[in-house]
Every structure is written in C-alpha cells, then in structure tokens.
Coordinates of C-alpha atoms (C1' of nucleotides) in Angstrom, one line a residue:
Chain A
X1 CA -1.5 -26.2 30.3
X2 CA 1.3 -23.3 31.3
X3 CA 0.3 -19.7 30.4
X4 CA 2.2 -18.8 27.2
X5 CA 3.1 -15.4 29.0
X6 CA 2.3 -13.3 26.1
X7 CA 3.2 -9.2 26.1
X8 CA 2.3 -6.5 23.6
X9 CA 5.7 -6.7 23.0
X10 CA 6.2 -10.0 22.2
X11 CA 3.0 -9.9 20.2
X12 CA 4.6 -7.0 17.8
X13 CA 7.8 -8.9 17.8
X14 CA 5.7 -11.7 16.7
X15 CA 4.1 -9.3 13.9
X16 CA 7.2 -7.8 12.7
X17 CA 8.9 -11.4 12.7
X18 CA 5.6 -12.7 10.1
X19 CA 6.0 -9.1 8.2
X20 CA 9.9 -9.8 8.2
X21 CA 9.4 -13.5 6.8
X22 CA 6.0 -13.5 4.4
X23 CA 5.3 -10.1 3.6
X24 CA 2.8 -7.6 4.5
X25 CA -0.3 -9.5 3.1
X26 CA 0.6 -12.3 5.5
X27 CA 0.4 -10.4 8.2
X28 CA -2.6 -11.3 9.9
X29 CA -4.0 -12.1 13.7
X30 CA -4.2 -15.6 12.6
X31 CA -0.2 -16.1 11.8
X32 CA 0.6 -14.1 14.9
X33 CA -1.6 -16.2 16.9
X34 CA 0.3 -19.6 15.6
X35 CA 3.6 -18.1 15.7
X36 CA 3.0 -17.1 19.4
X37 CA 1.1 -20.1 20.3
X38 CA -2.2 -19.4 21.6
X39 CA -5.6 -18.9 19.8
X40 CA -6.4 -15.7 17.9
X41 CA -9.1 -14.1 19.9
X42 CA -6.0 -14.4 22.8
X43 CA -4.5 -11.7 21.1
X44 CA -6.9 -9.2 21.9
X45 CA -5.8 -9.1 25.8
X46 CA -2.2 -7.5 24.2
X47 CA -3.8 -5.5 21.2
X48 CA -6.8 -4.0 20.1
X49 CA -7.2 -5.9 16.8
X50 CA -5.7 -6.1 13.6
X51 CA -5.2 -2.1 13.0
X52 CA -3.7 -1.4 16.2
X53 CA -0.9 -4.4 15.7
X54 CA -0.4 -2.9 12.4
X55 CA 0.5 0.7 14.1
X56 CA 2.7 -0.6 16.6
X57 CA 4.8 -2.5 13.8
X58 CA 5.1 0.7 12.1
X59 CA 6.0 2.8 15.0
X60 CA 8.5 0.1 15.9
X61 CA 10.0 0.3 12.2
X62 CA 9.7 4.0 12.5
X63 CA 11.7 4.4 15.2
X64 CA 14.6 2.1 14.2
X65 CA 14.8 4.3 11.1
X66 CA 14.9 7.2 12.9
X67 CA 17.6 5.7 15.3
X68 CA 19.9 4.6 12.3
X69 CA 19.4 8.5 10.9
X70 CA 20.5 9.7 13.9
X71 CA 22.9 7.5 14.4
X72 CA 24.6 8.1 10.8
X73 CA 24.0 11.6 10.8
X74 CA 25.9 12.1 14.2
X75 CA 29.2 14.3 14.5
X76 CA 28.8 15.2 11.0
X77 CA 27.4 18.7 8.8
X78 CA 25.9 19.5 6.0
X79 CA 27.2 17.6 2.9
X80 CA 28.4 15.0 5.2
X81 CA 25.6 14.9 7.1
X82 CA 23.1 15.1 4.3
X83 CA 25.0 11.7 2.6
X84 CA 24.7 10.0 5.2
X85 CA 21.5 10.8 6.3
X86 CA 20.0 9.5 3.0
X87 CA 22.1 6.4 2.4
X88 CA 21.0 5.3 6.3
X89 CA 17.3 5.7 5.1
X90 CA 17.9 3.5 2.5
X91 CA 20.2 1.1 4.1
X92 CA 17.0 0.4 6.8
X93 CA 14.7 0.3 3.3
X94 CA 16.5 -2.3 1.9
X95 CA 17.3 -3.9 5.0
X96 CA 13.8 -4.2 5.5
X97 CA 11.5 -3.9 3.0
X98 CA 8.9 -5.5 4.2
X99 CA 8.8 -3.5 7.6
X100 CA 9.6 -0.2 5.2
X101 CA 6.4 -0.9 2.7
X102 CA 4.1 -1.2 5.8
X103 CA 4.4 2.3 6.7
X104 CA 1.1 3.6 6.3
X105 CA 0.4 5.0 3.0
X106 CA -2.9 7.4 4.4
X107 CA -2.9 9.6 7.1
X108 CA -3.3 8.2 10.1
X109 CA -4.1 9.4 13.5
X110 CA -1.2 7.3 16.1
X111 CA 0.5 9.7 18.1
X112 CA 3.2 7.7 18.2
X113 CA 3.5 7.1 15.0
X114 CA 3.3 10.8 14.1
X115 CA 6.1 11.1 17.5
X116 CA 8.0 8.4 15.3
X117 CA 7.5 10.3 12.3
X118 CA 8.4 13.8 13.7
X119 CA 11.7 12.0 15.2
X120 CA 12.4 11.2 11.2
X121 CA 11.8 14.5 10.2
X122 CA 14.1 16.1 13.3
X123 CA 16.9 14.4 12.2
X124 CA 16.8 15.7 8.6
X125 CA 16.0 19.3 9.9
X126 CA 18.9 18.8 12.1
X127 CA 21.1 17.6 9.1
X128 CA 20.0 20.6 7.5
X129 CA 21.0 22.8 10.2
X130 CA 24.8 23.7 8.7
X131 CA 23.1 24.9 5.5
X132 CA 22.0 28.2 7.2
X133 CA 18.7 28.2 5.5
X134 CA 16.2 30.6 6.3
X135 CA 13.0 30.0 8.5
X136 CA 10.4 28.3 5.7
X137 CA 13.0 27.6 3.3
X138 CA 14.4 24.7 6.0
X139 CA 10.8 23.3 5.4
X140 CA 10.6 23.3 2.0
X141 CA 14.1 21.6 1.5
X142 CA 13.4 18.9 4.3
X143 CA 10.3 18.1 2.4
X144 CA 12.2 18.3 -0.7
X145 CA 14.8 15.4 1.1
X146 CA 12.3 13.6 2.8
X147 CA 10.4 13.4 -0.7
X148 CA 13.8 11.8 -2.4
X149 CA 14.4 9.7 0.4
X150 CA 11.6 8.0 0.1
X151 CA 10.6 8.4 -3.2
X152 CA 13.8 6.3 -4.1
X153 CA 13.5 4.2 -0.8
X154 CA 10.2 2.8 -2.2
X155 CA 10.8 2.9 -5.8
X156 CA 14.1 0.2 -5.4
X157 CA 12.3 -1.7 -2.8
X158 CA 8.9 -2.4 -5.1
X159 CA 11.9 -3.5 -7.4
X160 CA 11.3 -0.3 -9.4
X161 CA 14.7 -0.7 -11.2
X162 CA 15.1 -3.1 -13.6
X163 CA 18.0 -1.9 -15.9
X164 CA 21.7 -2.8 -15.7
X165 CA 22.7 0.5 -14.0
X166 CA 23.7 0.2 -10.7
X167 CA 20.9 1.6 -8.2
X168 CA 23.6 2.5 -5.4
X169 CA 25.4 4.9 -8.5
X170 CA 21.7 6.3 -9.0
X171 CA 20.8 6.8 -5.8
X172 CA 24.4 8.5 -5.4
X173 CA 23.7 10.6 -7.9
X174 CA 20.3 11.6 -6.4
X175 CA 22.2 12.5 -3.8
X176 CA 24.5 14.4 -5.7
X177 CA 21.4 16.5 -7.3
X178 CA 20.4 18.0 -4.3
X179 CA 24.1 18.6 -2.7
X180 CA 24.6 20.9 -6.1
X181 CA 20.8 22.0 -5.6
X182 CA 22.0 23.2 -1.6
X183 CA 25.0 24.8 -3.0
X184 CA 23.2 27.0 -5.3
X185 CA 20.1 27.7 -3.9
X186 CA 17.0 28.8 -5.6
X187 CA 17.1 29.0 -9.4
X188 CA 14.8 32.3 -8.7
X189 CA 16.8 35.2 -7.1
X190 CA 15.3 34.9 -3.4
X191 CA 17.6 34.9 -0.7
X192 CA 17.7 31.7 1.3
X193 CA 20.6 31.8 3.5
X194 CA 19.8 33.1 7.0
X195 CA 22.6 35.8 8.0
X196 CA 23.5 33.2 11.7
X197 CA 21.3 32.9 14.1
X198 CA 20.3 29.7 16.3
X199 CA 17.9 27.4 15.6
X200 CA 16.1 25.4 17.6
X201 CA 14.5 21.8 17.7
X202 CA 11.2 22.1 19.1
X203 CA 8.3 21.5 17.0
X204 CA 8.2 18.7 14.4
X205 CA 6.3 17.7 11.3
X206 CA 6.9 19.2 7.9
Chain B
X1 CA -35.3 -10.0 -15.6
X2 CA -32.7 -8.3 -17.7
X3 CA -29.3 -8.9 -17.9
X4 CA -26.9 -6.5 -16.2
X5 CA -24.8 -6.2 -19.8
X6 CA -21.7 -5.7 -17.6
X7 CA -18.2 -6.0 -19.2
X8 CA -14.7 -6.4 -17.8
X9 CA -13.9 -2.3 -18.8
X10 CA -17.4 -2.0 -16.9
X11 CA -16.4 -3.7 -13.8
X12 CA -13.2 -2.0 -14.0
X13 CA -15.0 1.5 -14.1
X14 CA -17.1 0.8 -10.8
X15 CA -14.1 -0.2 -9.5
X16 CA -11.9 2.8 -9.9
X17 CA -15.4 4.2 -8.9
X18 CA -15.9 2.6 -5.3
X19 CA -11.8 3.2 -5.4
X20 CA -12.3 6.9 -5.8
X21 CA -15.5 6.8 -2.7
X22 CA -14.3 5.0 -0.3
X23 CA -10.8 4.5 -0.5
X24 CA -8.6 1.1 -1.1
X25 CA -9.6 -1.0 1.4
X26 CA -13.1 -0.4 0.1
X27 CA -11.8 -1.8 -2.8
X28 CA -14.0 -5.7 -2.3
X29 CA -15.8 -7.3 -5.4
X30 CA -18.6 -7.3 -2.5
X31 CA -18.3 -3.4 -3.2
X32 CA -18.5 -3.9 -6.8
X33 CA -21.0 -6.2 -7.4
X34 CA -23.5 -4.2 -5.5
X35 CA -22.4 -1.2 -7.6
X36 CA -22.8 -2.8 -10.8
X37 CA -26.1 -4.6 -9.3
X38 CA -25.3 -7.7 -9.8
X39 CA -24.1 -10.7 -7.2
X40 CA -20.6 -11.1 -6.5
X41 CA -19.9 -14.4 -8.1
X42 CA -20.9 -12.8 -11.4
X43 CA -17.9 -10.7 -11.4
X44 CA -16.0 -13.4 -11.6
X45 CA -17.1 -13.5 -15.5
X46 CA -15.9 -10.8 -16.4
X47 CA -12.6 -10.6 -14.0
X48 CA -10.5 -13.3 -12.5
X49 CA -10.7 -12.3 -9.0
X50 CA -9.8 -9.4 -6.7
X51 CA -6.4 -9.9 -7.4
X52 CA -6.9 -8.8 -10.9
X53 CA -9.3 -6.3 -10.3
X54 CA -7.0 -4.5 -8.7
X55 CA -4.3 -5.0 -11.2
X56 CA -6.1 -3.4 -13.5
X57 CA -7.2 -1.0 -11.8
X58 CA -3.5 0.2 -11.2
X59 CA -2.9 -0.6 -15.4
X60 CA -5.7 2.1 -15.9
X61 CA -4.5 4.5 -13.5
X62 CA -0.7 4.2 -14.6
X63 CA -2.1 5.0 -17.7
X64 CA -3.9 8.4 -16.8
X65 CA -0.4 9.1 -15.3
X66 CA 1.6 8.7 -18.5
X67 CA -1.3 10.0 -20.8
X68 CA -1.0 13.2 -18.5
X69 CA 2.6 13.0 -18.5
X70 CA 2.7 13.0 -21.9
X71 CA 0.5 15.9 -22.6
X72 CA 2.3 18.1 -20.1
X73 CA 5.4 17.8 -21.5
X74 CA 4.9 18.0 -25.3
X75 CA 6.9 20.6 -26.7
X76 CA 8.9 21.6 -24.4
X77 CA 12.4 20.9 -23.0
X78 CA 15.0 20.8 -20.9
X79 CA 14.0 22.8 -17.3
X80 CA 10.9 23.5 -18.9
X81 CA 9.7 20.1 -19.8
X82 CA 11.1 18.7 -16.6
X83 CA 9.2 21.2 -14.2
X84 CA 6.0 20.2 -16.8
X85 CA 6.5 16.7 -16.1
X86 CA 7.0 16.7 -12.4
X87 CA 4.1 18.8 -12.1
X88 CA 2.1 16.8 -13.8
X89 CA 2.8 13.9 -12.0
X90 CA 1.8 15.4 -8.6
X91 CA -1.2 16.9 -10.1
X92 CA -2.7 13.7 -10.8
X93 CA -1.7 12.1 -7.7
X94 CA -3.2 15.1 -6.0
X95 CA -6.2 14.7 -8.2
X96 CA -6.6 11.2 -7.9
X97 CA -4.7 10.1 -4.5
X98 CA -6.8 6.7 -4.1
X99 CA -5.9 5.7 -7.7
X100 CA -2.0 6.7 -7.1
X101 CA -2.3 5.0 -3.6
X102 CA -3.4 1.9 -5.2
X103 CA -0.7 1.6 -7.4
X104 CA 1.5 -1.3 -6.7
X105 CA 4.4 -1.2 -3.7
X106 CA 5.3 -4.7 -4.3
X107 CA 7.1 -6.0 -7.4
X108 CA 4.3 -7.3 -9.5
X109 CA 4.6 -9.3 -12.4
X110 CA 1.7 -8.2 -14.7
X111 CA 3.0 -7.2 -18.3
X112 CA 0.1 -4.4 -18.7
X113 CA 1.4 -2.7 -15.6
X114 CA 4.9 -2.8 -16.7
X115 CA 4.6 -1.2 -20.2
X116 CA 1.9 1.2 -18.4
X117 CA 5.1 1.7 -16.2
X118 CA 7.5 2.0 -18.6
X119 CA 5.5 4.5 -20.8
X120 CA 5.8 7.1 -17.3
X121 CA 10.0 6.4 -17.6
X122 CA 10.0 7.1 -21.5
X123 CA 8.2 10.5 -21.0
X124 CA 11.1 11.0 -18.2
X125 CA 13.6 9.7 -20.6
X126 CA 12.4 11.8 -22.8
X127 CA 12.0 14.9 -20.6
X128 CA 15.8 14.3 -20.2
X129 CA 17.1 14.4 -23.9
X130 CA 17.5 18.0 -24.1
X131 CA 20.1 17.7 -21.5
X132 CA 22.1 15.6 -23.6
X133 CA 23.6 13.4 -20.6
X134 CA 25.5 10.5 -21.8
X135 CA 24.4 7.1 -21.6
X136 CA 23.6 5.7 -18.1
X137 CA 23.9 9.2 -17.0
X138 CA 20.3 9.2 -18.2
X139 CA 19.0 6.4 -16.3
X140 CA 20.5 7.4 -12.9
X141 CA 19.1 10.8 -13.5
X142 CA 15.4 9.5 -14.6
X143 CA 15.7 7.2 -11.2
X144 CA 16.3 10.1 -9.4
X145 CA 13.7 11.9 -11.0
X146 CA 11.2 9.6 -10.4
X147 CA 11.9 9.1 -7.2
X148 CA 11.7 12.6 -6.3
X149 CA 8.2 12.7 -8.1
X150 CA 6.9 9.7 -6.5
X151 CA 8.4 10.5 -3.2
X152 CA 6.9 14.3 -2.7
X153 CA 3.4 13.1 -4.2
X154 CA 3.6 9.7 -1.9
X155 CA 4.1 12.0 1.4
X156 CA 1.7 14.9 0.1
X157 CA -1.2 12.4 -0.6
X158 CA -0.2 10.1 2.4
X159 CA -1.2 14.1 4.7
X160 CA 2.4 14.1 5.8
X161 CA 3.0 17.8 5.2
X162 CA 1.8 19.5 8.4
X163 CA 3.3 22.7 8.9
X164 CA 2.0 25.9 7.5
X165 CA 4.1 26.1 4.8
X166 CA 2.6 25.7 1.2
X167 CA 3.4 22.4 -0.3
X168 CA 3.4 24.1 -3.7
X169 CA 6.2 26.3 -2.9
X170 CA 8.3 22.9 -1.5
X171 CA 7.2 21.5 -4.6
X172 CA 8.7 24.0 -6.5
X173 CA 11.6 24.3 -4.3
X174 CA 12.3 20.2 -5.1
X175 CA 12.3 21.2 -8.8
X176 CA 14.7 23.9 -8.4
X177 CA 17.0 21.5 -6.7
X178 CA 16.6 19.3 -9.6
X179 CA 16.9 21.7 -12.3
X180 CA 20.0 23.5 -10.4
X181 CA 21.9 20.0 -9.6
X182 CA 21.5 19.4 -13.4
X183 CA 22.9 22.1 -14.6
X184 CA 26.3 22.0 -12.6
X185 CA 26.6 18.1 -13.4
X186 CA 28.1 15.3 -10.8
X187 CA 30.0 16.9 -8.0
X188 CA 33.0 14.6 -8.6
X189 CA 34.9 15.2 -12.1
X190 CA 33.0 13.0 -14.1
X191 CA 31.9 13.8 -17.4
X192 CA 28.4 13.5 -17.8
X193 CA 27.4 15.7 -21.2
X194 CA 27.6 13.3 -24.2
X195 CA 29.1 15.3 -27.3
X196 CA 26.0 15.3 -29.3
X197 CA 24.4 12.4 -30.6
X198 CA 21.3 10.7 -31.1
X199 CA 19.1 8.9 -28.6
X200 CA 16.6 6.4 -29.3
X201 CA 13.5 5.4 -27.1
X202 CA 13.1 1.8 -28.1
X203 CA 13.6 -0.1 -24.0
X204 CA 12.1 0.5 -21.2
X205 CA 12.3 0.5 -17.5
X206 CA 15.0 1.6 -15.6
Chain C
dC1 C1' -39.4 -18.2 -37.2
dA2 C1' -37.8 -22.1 -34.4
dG3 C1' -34.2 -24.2 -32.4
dG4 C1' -29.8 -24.3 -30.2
dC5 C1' -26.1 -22.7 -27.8
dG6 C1' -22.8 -19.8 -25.6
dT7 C1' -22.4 -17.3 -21.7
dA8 C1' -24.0 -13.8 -18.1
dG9 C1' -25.8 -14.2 -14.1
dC10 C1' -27.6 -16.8 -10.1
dT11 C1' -27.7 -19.7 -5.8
dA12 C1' -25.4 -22.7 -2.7
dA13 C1' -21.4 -24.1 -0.4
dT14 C1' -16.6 -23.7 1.4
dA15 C1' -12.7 -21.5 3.5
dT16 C1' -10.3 -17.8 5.9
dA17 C1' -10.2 -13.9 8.7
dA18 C1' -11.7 -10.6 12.3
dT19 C1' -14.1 -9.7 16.1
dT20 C1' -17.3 -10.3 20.3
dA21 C1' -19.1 -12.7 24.3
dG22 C1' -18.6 -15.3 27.9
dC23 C1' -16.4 -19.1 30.4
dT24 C1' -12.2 -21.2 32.8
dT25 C1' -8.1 -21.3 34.9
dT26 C1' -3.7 -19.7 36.2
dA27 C1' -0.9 -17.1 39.2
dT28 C1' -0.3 -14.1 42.6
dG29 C1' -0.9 -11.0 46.7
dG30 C1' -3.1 -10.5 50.9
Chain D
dC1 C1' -5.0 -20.6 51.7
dC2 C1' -8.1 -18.3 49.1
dA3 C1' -9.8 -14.3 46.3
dT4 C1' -9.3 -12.0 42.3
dA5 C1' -7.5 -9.9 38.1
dA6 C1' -6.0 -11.2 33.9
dA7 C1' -4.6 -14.6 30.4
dG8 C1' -6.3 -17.8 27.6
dC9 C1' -10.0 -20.7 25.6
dT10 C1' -14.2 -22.1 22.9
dA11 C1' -18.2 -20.8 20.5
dA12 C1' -20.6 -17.9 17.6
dT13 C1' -21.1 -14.0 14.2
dT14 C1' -19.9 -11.4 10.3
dA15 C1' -17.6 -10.2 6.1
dT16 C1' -15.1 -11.6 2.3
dA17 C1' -13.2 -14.4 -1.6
dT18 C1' -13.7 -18.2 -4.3
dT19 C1' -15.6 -22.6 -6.6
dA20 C1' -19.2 -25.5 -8.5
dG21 C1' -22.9 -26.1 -10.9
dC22 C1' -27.5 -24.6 -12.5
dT23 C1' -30.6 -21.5 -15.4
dA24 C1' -32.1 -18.6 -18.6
dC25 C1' -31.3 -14.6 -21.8
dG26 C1' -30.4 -13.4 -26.3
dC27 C1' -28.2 -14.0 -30.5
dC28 C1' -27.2 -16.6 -34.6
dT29 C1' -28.3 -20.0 -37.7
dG30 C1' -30.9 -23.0 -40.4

DNA sequence: CAGGCGTAGCTAATATAATTAGCTTTATGG
DNA sequence: CCATAAAGCTAATTATATTAGCTACGCCTG
C-alpha cells in the first residue's frame, strides 16, 4: 500500500480539525488516527503521545490568537487599541471555541506554549503602551485585561449567558469599565502615570 | 465482612478528596473506589457514572463559592460589597484551585449546577443594587463582573502570573478599575442610574 | 425470633484508549 | 541496484469505564 506521508503538521491539523468538529473530549489518538488514515500507534513517529498532540494544538491556537491581536491592535493607541485588542480576543473565542477551551487550564511546562503565551501578553503590554503607565503598574493593568479578556472569553463560550441581554453590549460595556478605570487611575492616591520615557519589549509573562 | 456503608454524599466527599490530592485528571472512580475501599463497580450504586461524579462534584463546589460569596458580602454595599465579593471569589479559587478548575467549561445541562450557578449571579446581582443601575444595565455589569472574577482567578490558579509583581496588588488594581469605571458610568451618553426603585431577585442567570 | 427482601457490594466480562515492542516495507541516496 | 532510515503495521499490555448478574448483609415484619 502507498505511504500515507504523514507530518507533525498534518497530524496537528488533523487534531485541531477533530477538536474544531467534536469537541475537546473527542479528541483522542484514535480519531486522529482514522481521520489521517493510518493506525494509532503510527502516530507516535509524528508525536510523542496524546499530551504532546494536545500542546501543539494549543500552541497552534495560541499563536493564531496572538496573530489576530496583533493584527487588530496595529496602527492604533490606547482606547483604540485597548477595544480592539479585546474584541479580537473574543472574536478568535467565539470563532473557535473549541480550540479556545483547550488551552490548558494548569501550568504547564511547553516552551512554546509559554513563547505563544508571552506573544499574547506582548501585544496587550504593547496596547498599553500609550497609557504611560508606570513600571509595575503596566503589570498589574495587563493582568487586570488579560483577566477580563478571558474571564468573559470563557464565560460566553461555556454558554455562561443565558439572559436576553445582548453579550456583544455586555462585553462592550466590560470594555467600557476598564477604558473609564484607565482614565482615572487608581481609586487610592498613587501616582501611576510615568512622566515619558521609552519602554521597551523585551521580557514577557505577567 | 462488613459493609462499606458508603453513600452518594460519601462518594462525593472522596471525590472532592482525590480531587483536592491529585488533581482532575486523577479524578477516576478507579481512584475513588480504592479510597472508599470498596471495588469500582460498587460506585456505581451510589452514582451513575463518572460523568455524574464529576457533576456533582462541580454542584458542591459552586456551592462553597456562593456560600462564601454570600458571607463575604453580607452587609455591605456598593464598592465595599463589590471588592468583598470579588475577593471572595478568588480566595476560594485560590483556596481550592482543583475544585474551581473542575468546574465546568462546557455548557452543561444539569439543573443542580445551574441554580448552584445562578446563586454566584444573585450575590453579584445583589452586590450591584446599591448602585442603582437601571434594568439591563445590571446584567451587562454582573457579566462583566464575573468575568473579571473568573478571569483573574482562572489565570492566577492556571500559574500564569510570572513576573515579580504581587498578584494581590493586580487584584486590587482589577477592582479599582471596576469600582472607578462604575462610578463615571458608560463612556457614551447613556443613561445608566435608574431613578430609584425597587429591585427584585426572583430569575436567575445572566 | 425467623423469615424475607431490598440493596450494597462483589466478580466477571466487554469496550475503548493509550502506549510499547518489534517487525515490514517503502523510498531514497549513494 | 542496493542499503538504510524512517513510516507504518500488528500484537500485546495496561488502565479505565461500564454492564450484567450473583451473593449476602442487615433490617423490617410477622
């Protein structure tokens, strides 16, 4: 019989094509081995097993939501940016929620995810950027973004909203929250505005 | 020999138990049935599979969150019941990150886990009555609150705050930017303060 | 107190999945 | 044209869930 000319590519586009169609639980070696036509344990010359199929779907996903950010967020500053920042991480959400809900939940160890994740996290530091805000308070209020992001990313996607109310007009006003938040800073009397200075991109995390 | 005396609030207990140990995908009847001492068919009296295990599992934990919730925010209002709330929230995730983890990402149909759901959005419903917002004002606001909630104690739990910067502080920093958005209202002109009236708590959901 | 019965718990069997070992065969490069 | 690395296979092992059907514990009643 011909080879089927497998890759570890075409085995993850495999994966994310089961995740895509039957949800995370479905996602097993024994789908990906019928979609791609060969016999399971053929699998294991592209991928080290189950787990590592799993990272590489999430770095993939990863990265395409960091690509959309960046995308969105492009040639625009602070308000601007910071809208459309969070309505591209929710766009990919919704887009795909299946590829969105397997994001690992616990830490995991993947340098590429955590590369993946840090390129996440850049792009809303970077958004951040026309805010002026001083060294640690940048941290804080990316977390505090990140945190909304996907707080509401997840919560719509698990079908957390069941009333009438439009989700896109809550999520607008979620939005809305933190632009007011930015404006006023810090309900305490610290100072959080930086007096100019460059910032640069280098490390990553929050 | 003796019987085991088990019970389903039993199995549930060494459940949350090996939940607690060893994390969710420890989570097997195999794991429970040895706990209890008893073979893993015999579970099956008591619980209709793994499926429901886990269900309510989540029921019970949803549970702790309101009950906490609940507590927290007892006589108190506006900013201070809301920073109550939200801390309480992340306290027990923080407290408990395997039960919170295991708490469902997928729609899930299960009528105890939606009014164990729904009693976490009344106390945020509630927490929101001092500000008086008018009707669906409330809802988009509670979204957002709960979103920010689940979000920050998703990414805390999940290890994905990495810098040195205390997670406490950015915690506090996401209610500030809360409490401040709040009190300017909606960027755009609409009116979101209803003129006094009544509200009652008799849905759910939202 | 004896009998009876409901049910908790057991063993055995089946199905699905992951994973490992070791063989076969396809391509390809010398 | 053949030697070899890698792609794929089959077979076997392990872990788990789940179902079926048996047994015996313990309570409730007569």
């Amino acid at each position: 019989m011909p080879r089927a000319g497998l890759s570890t590519d075409a085995v993850v586009d495999a994966a994310v094509a089961v995740l895509d169609e039957h949800g995370p639980d479905a996602l097993t070696l024994a789908a990906v081995a019928a979609r791609t036509g060969v016999a399971t344990p053929s699998l294991y010359k592209h991928v080290d097993g189950l787990g590592e199929l799993r990272r590489r779907v999430a770095v993939r996903s990863m990265n395409e939501l960091a690509d959309r950010m960046t995308a969105a967020v492009l040639g625009r500053s602070r308000d601007d940016a910071l809208r459309a920042g969070m309505m591209a991480y929710r766009s990919y959400a919704l887009e795909h929620p299946n590829r969105y809900a397997a994001l690992p939940q616990h830490p995991v160890p993947d340098p590429d995810l955590a590369a993946a994740g840090d390129r996440v996290v850049q792009v809303i530091l970077a958004l951040l950027r026309g805010y002026d805000l001083e060294d640690s308070e940048v941290i804080h209020v990316a977390r505090s973004v990140r945190a909304a992001a996907h707080g509401f990313a997840a919560l719509q996607t698990a079908g957390g909203f069941q009333l009438a109310e439009d989700p896109d007009t809550s999520h607008e006003r979620l939005i809305d929250l933190i632009v007011v938040g930015l404006r006023e800073g810090p309900s305490d009397g610290s100072p959080h505005h930086r007096d100019q200075t460059v910032q640069d991109g280098s490390v990553a995390h929050t």
